[in-house]
PDB file of C-alpha atoms in Angstrom:
ATOM      1  CA  ASP N   1      -6.641  18.242  19.743  1.00 68.00           C
ATOM      2  CA  VAL N   2      -6.433  20.821  16.976  1.00 67.00           C
ATOM      3  CA  LYS N   3      -9.769  22.229  16.042  1.00 90.00           C
ATOM      4  CA  VAL N   4     -10.503  24.135  12.852  1.00 95.00           C
ATOM      5  CA  THR N   5     -14.086  25.264  12.451  1.00 96.00           C
ATOM      6  CA  GLN N   6     -15.880  26.792   9.512  1.00 96.00           C
ATOM      7  CA  SER N   7     -18.952  28.968   9.819  1.00 91.00           C
ATOM      8  CA  SER N   8     -21.271  26.910   7.616  1.00 92.00           C
ATOM      9  CA  ARG N   9     -21.368  23.342   6.311  1.00 94.00           C
ATOM     10  CA  TYR N  10     -23.746  24.202   3.481  1.00 96.00           C
ATOM     11  CA  LEU N  11     -24.436  27.550   1.867  1.00 96.00           C
ATOM     12  CA  VAL N  12     -26.625  28.573  -1.069  1.00 97.00           C
ATOM     13  CA  LYS N  13     -26.154  31.998  -2.616  1.00 97.00           C
ATOM     14  CA  ARG N  14     -27.266  33.804  -5.734  1.00 97.00           C
ATOM     15  CA  THR N  15     -25.064  35.073  -8.546  1.00 97.00           C
ATOM     16  CA  GLY N  16     -23.685  38.508  -7.738  1.00 97.00           C
ATOM     17  CA  GLU N  17     -24.013  38.210  -3.963  1.00 97.00           C
ATOM     18  CA  LYS N  18     -21.096  38.945  -1.680  1.00 97.00           C
ATOM     19  CA  VAL N  19     -20.196  35.824   0.269  1.00 97.00           C
ATOM     20  CA  PHE N  20     -18.149  35.496   3.456  1.00 97.00           C
ATOM     21  CA  LEU N  21     -16.688  32.177   4.549  1.00 97.00           C
ATOM     22  CA  GLU N  22     -15.219  32.183   8.041  1.00 97.00           C
ATOM     23  CA  CYS N  23     -12.591  29.908   9.498  1.00 97.00           C
ATOM     24  CA  VAL N  24     -11.408  29.781  13.097  1.00 97.00           C
ATOM     25  CA  GLN N  25      -8.613  27.685  14.628  1.00 96.00           C
ATOM     26  CA  ASP N  26      -7.964  27.262  18.320  1.00 94.00           C
ATOM     27  CA  MET N  27      -4.302  26.173  18.328  1.00 88.00           C
ATOM     28  CA  ASP N  28      -2.574  29.511  17.927  1.00 90.00           C
ATOM     29  CA  HIS N  29      -1.291  28.511  14.479  1.00 90.00           C
ATOM     30  CA  GLU N  30       0.515  31.153  12.463  1.00 90.00           C
ATOM     31  CA  ASN N  31      -0.372  29.774   9.036  1.00 90.00           C
ATOM     32  CA  MET N  32      -3.848  29.500   7.592  1.00 94.00           C
ATOM     33  CA  PHE N  33      -5.009  28.412   4.137  1.00 95.00           C
ATOM     34  CA  TRP N  34      -8.080  28.426   1.933  1.00 97.00           C
ATOM     35  CA  TYR N  35      -8.575  25.701  -0.696  1.00 97.00           C
ATOM     36  CA  ARG N  36     -11.339  24.692  -2.998  1.00 97.00           C
ATOM     37  CA  GLN N  37     -11.928  21.101  -3.998  1.00 96.00           C
ATOM     38  CA  ASP N  38     -13.695  20.069  -7.176  1.00 94.00           C
ATOM     39  CA  PRO N  39     -14.252  16.604  -8.672  1.00 89.00           C
ATOM     40  CA  GLY N  40     -11.399  15.660 -10.962  1.00 85.00           C
ATOM     41  CA  LEU N  41      -9.329  18.701  -9.979  1.00 89.00           C
ATOM     42  CA  GLY N  42      -8.308  17.925  -6.420  1.00 88.00           C
ATOM     43  CA  LEU N  43      -7.465  20.587  -3.853  1.00 93.00           C
ATOM     44  CA  ARG N  44      -6.350  23.936  -5.192  1.00 94.00           C
ATOM     45  CA  LEU N  45      -4.905  26.699  -3.047  1.00 94.00           C
ATOM     46  CA  ILE N  46      -6.756  30.014  -3.235  1.00 96.00           C
ATOM     47  CA  TYR N  47      -4.942  32.140  -0.627  1.00 96.00           C
ATOM     48  CA  PHE N  48      -2.877  31.660   2.466  1.00 93.00           C
ATOM     49  CA  SER N  49      -1.690  33.771   5.366  1.00 94.00           C
ATOM     50  CA  TYR N  50       1.364  33.362   7.581  1.00 90.00           C
ATOM     51  CA  ASP N  51       0.584  36.149  10.016  1.00 90.00           C
ATOM     52  CA  VAL N  52      -2.069  38.627  11.012  1.00 93.00           C
ATOM     53  CA  LYS N  53      -2.802  41.071   8.194  1.00 91.00           C
ATOM     54  CA  MET N  54      -0.479  39.129   5.862  1.00 91.00           C
ATOM     55  CA  LYS N  55      -1.741  37.272   2.814  1.00 93.00           C
ATOM     56  CA  GLU N  56      -0.294  35.507  -0.200  1.00 92.00           C
ATOM     57  CA  LYS N  57      -1.969  34.441  -3.420  1.00 94.00           C
ATOM     58  CA  GLY N  58      -2.252  30.779  -4.109  1.00 92.00           C
ATOM     59  CA  ASP N  59      -2.842  29.116  -7.457  1.00 91.00           C
ATOM     60  CA  ILE N  60      -6.356  30.392  -8.149  1.00 95.00           C
ATOM     61  CA  PRO N  61      -6.928  33.744  -6.354  1.00 97.00           C
ATOM     62  CA  GLU N  62      -9.050  35.338  -9.079  1.00 96.00           C
ATOM     63  CA  GLY N  63     -12.519  36.252  -7.857  1.00 96.00           C
ATOM     64  CA  TYR N  64     -11.541  35.894  -4.196  1.00 98.00           C
ATOM     65  CA  SER N  65     -10.085  38.016  -1.438  1.00 97.00           C
ATOM     66  CA  VAL N  66      -9.160  37.247   2.163  1.00 97.00           C
ATOM     67  CA  SER N  67      -8.929  38.943   5.502  1.00 97.00           C
ATOM     68  CA  ARG N  68      -6.903  38.094   8.591  1.00 97.00           C
ATOM     69  CA  GLU N  69      -7.488  40.635  11.328  1.00 96.00           C
ATOM     70  CA  LYS N  70      -6.928  38.199  14.193  1.00 96.00           C
ATOM     71  CA  LYS N  71      -4.557  35.289  14.422  1.00 95.00           C
ATOM     72  CA  GLU N  72      -7.259  32.696  14.931  1.00 96.00           C
ATOM     73  CA  ARG N  73      -9.588  33.828  12.147  1.00 97.00           C
ATOM     74  CA  PHE N  74      -9.138  33.736   8.366  1.00 98.00           C
ATOM     75  CA  SER N  75     -11.993  34.849   6.134  1.00 97.00           C
ATOM     76  CA  LEU N  76     -12.534  34.121   2.453  1.00 98.00           C
ATOM     77  CA  ILE N  77     -14.596  36.655   0.529  1.00 98.00           C
ATOM     78  CA  LEU N  78     -16.311  36.201  -2.803  1.00 97.00           C
ATOM     79  CA  GLU N  79     -16.937  39.782  -3.879  1.00 94.00           C
ATOM     80  CA  SER N  80     -19.529  38.839  -6.495  1.00 97.00           C
ATOM     81  CA  ALA N  81     -20.348  35.158  -6.496  1.00 97.00           C
ATOM     82  CA  SER N  82     -20.551  33.340  -9.803  1.00 97.00           C
ATOM     83  CA  THR N  83     -21.816  29.868 -10.668  1.00 97.00           C
ATOM     84  CA  ASN N  84     -18.274  28.644 -11.367  1.00 97.00           C
ATOM     85  CA  GLN N  85     -17.471  29.257  -7.700  1.00 98.00           C
ATOM     86  CA  THR N  86     -19.812  26.466  -6.685  1.00 98.00           C
ATOM     87  CA  SER N  87     -17.455  24.144  -4.847  1.00 97.00           C
ATOM     88  CA  MET N  88     -16.318  22.657  -1.554  1.00 97.00           C
ATOM     89  CA  TYR N  89     -14.207  25.189   0.356  1.00 98.00           C
ATOM     90  CA  LEU N  90     -11.713  23.910   2.892  1.00 98.00           C
ATOM     91  CA  CYS N  91      -9.785  25.908   5.447  1.00 97.00           C
ATOM     92  CA  ALA N  92      -6.572  24.591   6.994  1.00 95.00           C
ATOM     93  CA  SER N  93      -3.945  25.727   9.477  1.00 92.00           C
ATOM     94  CA  ASN N  94      -0.507  24.770  10.714  1.00 88.00           C
ATOM     95  CA  PRO N  95       2.074  26.255  13.063  1.00 82.00           C
ATOM     96  CA  GLU N  96       5.135  28.295  12.157  1.00 73.00           C
ATOM     97  CA  GLY N  97       7.792  26.098  10.572  1.00 63.00           C
ATOM     98  CA  GLY N  98       5.465  25.612   7.685  1.00 47.00           C
ATOM     99  CA  ALA N  99       4.194  22.791   5.600  1.00 46.00           C
ATOM    100  CA  GLY N 100       7.663  21.319   5.461  1.00 44.00           C
ATOM    101  CA  THR N 101       7.750  20.573   9.131  1.00 54.00           C
ATOM    102  CA  ASP N 102       4.168  20.053  10.093  1.00 64.00           C
ATOM    103  CA  THR N 103       0.974  18.756   8.677  1.00 81.00           C
ATOM    104  CA  GLN N 104      -1.988  20.953   7.876  1.00 88.00           C
ATOM    105  CA  TYR N 105      -5.200  20.529   9.859  1.00 91.00           C
ATOM    106  CA  PHE N 106      -8.420  20.955   7.948  1.00 95.00           C
ATOM    107  CA  GLY N 107     -11.822  22.266   8.880  1.00 96.00           C
ATOM    108  CA  PRO N 108     -14.952  20.294   7.940  1.00 96.00           C
ATOM    109  CA  GLY N 109     -15.501  22.284   4.754  1.00 96.00           C
ATOM    110  CA  THR N 110     -18.251  24.513   3.405  1.00 97.00           C
ATOM    111  CA  ARG N 111     -20.189  23.262   0.417  1.00 96.00           C
ATOM    112  CA  LEU N 112     -21.153  26.426  -1.461  1.00 97.00           C
ATOM    113  CA  THR N 113     -23.750  26.432  -4.225  1.00 97.00           C
ATOM    114  CA  VAL N 114     -24.144  29.568  -6.333  1.00 97.00           C
ATOM    115  CA  LEU N 115     -27.400  29.703  -8.275  1.00 96.00           C
TER     116      LEU N 115
ATOM    117  CA  ARG E   1       4.077  17.740 -15.837  1.00 70.00           C
ATOM    118  CA  LYS E   2       1.751  18.078 -12.852  1.00 79.00           C
ATOM    119  CA  GLU E   3       3.349  18.594  -9.448  1.00 87.00           C
ATOM    120  CA  VAL E   4       1.780  15.489  -7.983  1.00 92.00           C
ATOM    121  CA  GLU E   5       0.195  12.731 -10.032  1.00 93.00           C
ATOM    122  CA  GLN E   6      -1.955   9.859  -8.882  1.00 93.00           C
ATOM    123  CA  ASP E   7      -4.030   7.281 -10.695  1.00 86.00           C
ATOM    124  CA  PRO E   8      -7.536   8.048  -9.388  1.00 83.00           C
ATOM    125  CA  GLY E   9      -8.810   4.486  -9.670  1.00 83.00           C
ATOM    126  CA  PRO E  10     -11.142   3.325  -8.248  1.00 90.00           C
ATOM    127  CA  PHE E  11      -9.187   0.483  -6.745  1.00 91.00           C
ATOM    128  CA  ASN E  12     -11.706  -2.245  -5.927  1.00 94.00           C
ATOM    129  CA  VAL E  13     -10.138  -4.438  -3.255  1.00 95.00           C
ATOM    130  CA  PRO E  14     -11.570  -7.617  -1.703  1.00 97.00           C
ATOM    131  CA  GLU E  15     -11.730  -7.478   2.064  1.00 97.00           C
ATOM    132  CA  GLY E  16      -8.550  -8.931   3.536  1.00 97.00           C
ATOM    133  CA  ALA E  17      -6.465  -8.320   0.429  1.00 97.00           C
ATOM    134  CA  THR E  18      -3.461  -6.048   0.002  1.00 97.00           C
ATOM    135  CA  VAL E  19      -3.561  -2.936  -2.149  1.00 95.00           C
ATOM    136  CA  ALA E  20      -0.710  -0.642  -3.126  1.00 94.00           C
ATOM    137  CA  PHE E  21      -0.492   2.528  -5.143  1.00 90.00           C
ATOM    138  CA  ASN E  22       2.085   5.096  -6.084  1.00 93.00           C
ATOM    139  CA  CYS E  23       2.220   8.790  -6.536  1.00 95.00           C
ATOM    140  CA  THR E  24       4.837  10.672  -8.552  1.00 95.00           C
ATOM    141  CA  TYR E  25       6.051  14.197  -7.895  1.00 94.00           C
ATOM    142  CA  SER E  26       7.856  16.577 -10.211  1.00 92.00           C
ATOM    143  CA  ASN E  27       9.999  18.731  -7.917  1.00 89.00           C
ATOM    144  CA  SER E  28      13.200  16.930  -7.024  1.00 88.00           C
ATOM    145  CA  ALA E  29      13.830  19.468  -4.248  1.00 85.00           C
ATOM    146  CA  SER E  30      10.730  18.379  -2.319  1.00 87.00           C
ATOM    147  CA  GLN E  31      11.480  17.685   1.309  1.00 83.00           C
ATOM    148  CA  SER E  32       8.283  16.540   2.969  1.00 87.00           C
ATOM    149  CA  PHE E  33       5.777  13.917   1.939  1.00 91.00           C
ATOM    150  CA  PHE E  34       2.472  12.845   3.387  1.00 93.00           C
ATOM    151  CA  TRP E  35      -0.491  10.572   2.814  1.00 96.00           C
ATOM    152  CA  TYR E  36      -3.865  12.010   3.769  1.00 96.00           C
ATOM    153  CA  ARG E  37      -7.137  10.118   3.941  1.00 97.00           C
ATOM    154  CA  GLN E  38     -10.406  11.700   2.854  1.00 96.00           C
ATOM    155  CA  ASP E  39     -13.767  10.068   3.458  1.00 96.00           C
ATOM    156  CA  CYS E  40     -16.701  10.934   1.266  1.00 92.00           C
ATOM    157  CA  ARG E  41     -17.905  14.492   1.942  1.00 89.00           C
ATOM    158  CA  LYS E  42     -15.400  14.944   4.756  1.00 93.00           C
ATOM    159  CA  GLU E  43     -12.193  16.908   5.156  1.00 95.00           C
ATOM    160  CA  PRO E  44      -8.757  15.394   4.505  1.00 95.00           C
ATOM    161  CA  LYS E  45      -6.962  14.050   7.562  1.00 94.00           C
ATOM    162  CA  LEU E  46      -3.326  13.087   7.935  1.00 93.00           C
ATOM    163  CA  LEU E  47      -2.822   9.355   7.608  1.00 95.00           C
ATOM    164  CA  MET E  48       0.961   9.326   7.867  1.00 93.00           C
ATOM    165  CA  SER E  49       4.086  11.226   7.017  1.00 90.00           C
ATOM    166  CA  VAL E  50       6.538   9.524   4.688  1.00 92.00           C
ATOM    167  CA  TYR E  51      10.165   9.316   5.750  1.00 84.00           C
ATOM    168  CA  SER E  52      13.224   8.550   3.673  1.00 85.00           C
ATOM    169  CA  SER E  53      13.717   5.230   5.392  1.00 86.00           C
ATOM    170  CA  GLY E  54      10.095   4.227   4.904  1.00 87.00           C
ATOM    171  CA  ASN E  55       7.657   3.847   7.750  1.00 91.00           C
ATOM    172  CA  GLU E  56       4.899   1.606   8.916  1.00 94.00           C
ATOM    173  CA  ASP E  57       1.798   2.255  10.991  1.00 93.00           C
ATOM    174  CA  GLY E  58      -0.137  -0.914  11.680  1.00 96.00           C
ATOM    175  CA  ARG E  59      -1.449  -2.222   8.361  1.00 97.00           C
ATOM    176  CA  PHE E  60      -0.175   0.813   6.448  1.00 97.00           C
ATOM    177  CA  THR E  61       3.317   1.111   4.966  1.00 97.00           C
ATOM    178  CA  ALA E  62       4.683   4.177   3.183  1.00 96.00           C
ATOM    179  CA  GLN E  63       7.829   4.297   1.081  1.00 96.00           C
ATOM    180  CA  LEU E  64       9.756   7.104  -0.570  1.00 95.00           C
ATOM    181  CA  ASN E  65      11.914   6.680  -3.653  1.00 94.00           C
ATOM    182  CA  ARG E  66      13.780   9.921  -4.243  1.00 93.00           C
ATOM    183  CA  ALA E  67      15.701   8.675  -7.266  1.00 93.00           C
ATOM    184  CA  SER E  68      12.492   7.933  -9.166  1.00 93.00           C
ATOM    185  CA  GLN E  69      10.495  10.652  -7.410  1.00 94.00           C
ATOM    186  CA  TYR E  70       7.608   8.612  -6.175  1.00 93.00           C
ATOM    187  CA  ILE E  71       6.012   7.658  -2.904  1.00 96.00           C
ATOM    188  CA  SER E  72       3.892   4.618  -2.276  1.00 96.00           C
ATOM    189  CA  LEU E  73       1.251   3.446   0.148  1.00 97.00           C
ATOM    190  CA  LEU E  74       0.503  -0.186   0.891  1.00 97.00           C
ATOM    191  CA  ILE E  75      -2.522  -1.349   2.860  1.00 97.00           C
ATOM    192  CA  ARG E  76      -2.459  -4.915   4.166  1.00 97.00           C
ATOM    193  CA  ASP E  77      -5.466  -6.968   5.289  1.00 97.00           C
ATOM    194  CA  SER E  78      -7.916  -4.377   3.920  1.00 97.00           C
ATOM    195  CA  LYS E  79     -10.957  -3.568   6.037  1.00 97.00           C
ATOM    196  CA  LEU E  80     -14.275  -2.182   4.861  1.00 97.00           C
ATOM    197  CA  SER E  81     -13.458   0.942   6.874  1.00 97.00           C
ATOM    198  CA  ASP E  82     -10.404   1.551   4.680  1.00 97.00           C
ATOM    199  CA  SER E  83     -12.711   2.637   1.852  1.00 97.00           C
ATOM    200  CA  ALA E  84     -11.732   6.254   1.212  1.00 96.00           C
ATOM    201  CA  THR E  85      -9.703   8.461  -1.068  1.00 96.00           C
ATOM    202  CA  TYR E  86      -5.984   8.593  -0.288  1.00 96.00           C
ATOM    203  CA  LEU E  87      -4.300  11.876  -1.160  1.00 96.00           C
ATOM    204  CA  CYS E  88      -0.606  12.133  -1.884  1.00 95.00           C
ATOM    205  CA  VAL E  89       0.771  15.433  -0.565  1.00 93.00           C
ATOM    206  CA  VAL E  90       4.168  16.970  -1.189  1.00 91.00           C
ATOM    207  CA  ASN E  91       5.873  20.099   0.059  1.00 84.00           C
ATOM    208  CA  GLY E  92       7.610  21.189  -3.083  1.00 66.00           C
ATOM    209  CA  ARG E  93       7.273  24.893  -3.385  1.00 63.00           C
ATOM    210  CA  GLY E  94       8.295  26.357  -0.087  1.00 62.00           C
ATOM    211  CA  ASN E  95       6.392  29.263   1.433  1.00 60.00           C
ATOM    212  CA  ASN E  96       4.328  26.783   3.425  1.00 66.00           C
ATOM    213  CA  ARG E  97       2.613  25.506   0.298  1.00 79.00           C
ATOM    214  CA  LEU E  98       1.629  21.904  -0.159  1.00 86.00           C
ATOM    215  CA  ALA E  99       0.821  20.268  -3.484  1.00 89.00           C
ATOM    216  CA  PHE E 100      -2.014  17.736  -3.436  1.00 92.00           C
ATOM    217  CA  GLY E 101      -2.607  14.855  -5.777  1.00 93.00           C
ATOM    218  CA  LYS E 102      -6.148  14.153  -6.929  1.00 93.00           C
ATOM    219  CA  GLY E 103      -6.278  11.038  -4.803  1.00 94.00           C
ATOM    220  CA  ASN E 104      -6.524   7.273  -5.149  1.00 93.00           C
ATOM    221  CA  GLN E 105     -10.058   6.064  -4.496  1.00 93.00           C
ATOM    222  CA  VAL E 106     -10.119   2.736  -2.658  1.00 95.00           C
ATOM    223  CA  VAL E 107     -13.285   0.666  -2.366  1.00 96.00           C
ATOM    224  CA  VAL E 108     -13.040  -2.405  -0.146  1.00 97.00           C
ATOM    225  CA  ILE E 109     -15.574  -5.022  -1.158  1.00 96.00           C
ATOM    226  CA  PRO E 110     -17.000  -7.586   1.290  1.00 95.00           C
TER     227      PRO E 110
END
């Protein structure tokens, strides 16, 4: 069974803090993704990575950065958290061959509140 | 036009009834199509892939209409446990990127 884990289920931070969200997958997948999900807006892609040290911007990368130093781990960084980054953050992964050939497997999500 | 469009509902369905909904997509070059299920406050999980010839998995049937650029999901004999949001997902942009609809919320009523 594919397992994607995220470091926290719930997180509360203050405006201006630096926030790290960690995601780990145990299936040796090449591709990893970070989304945020907001009511009425659906899932939106922030960043994705198709290999170690590689990253690509998604639809809404502003205010975020990512790090992929190891294949199994993909980190999302909020350099200076703002209240409009309050959201549910979902990490996903899939193997090489991409979204066209294989489904994405999601972690349980981190519900981040920025006060 | 949005990449993937769904009517959010909610779709209130009596237990045992049949419910069907569609999703339209804008990129005619899209190659892969999926339905995901998302329970309240949980992550999305793959329900089924959608193939050109249509496919069925128990009480669930998915269809693809490339000419009109829509996919559909039909749930027969609805159970209370079918209450969830059903996300239409399309691979339309390459580079491993999926486009997600906002979901169809289904509420099965006893």
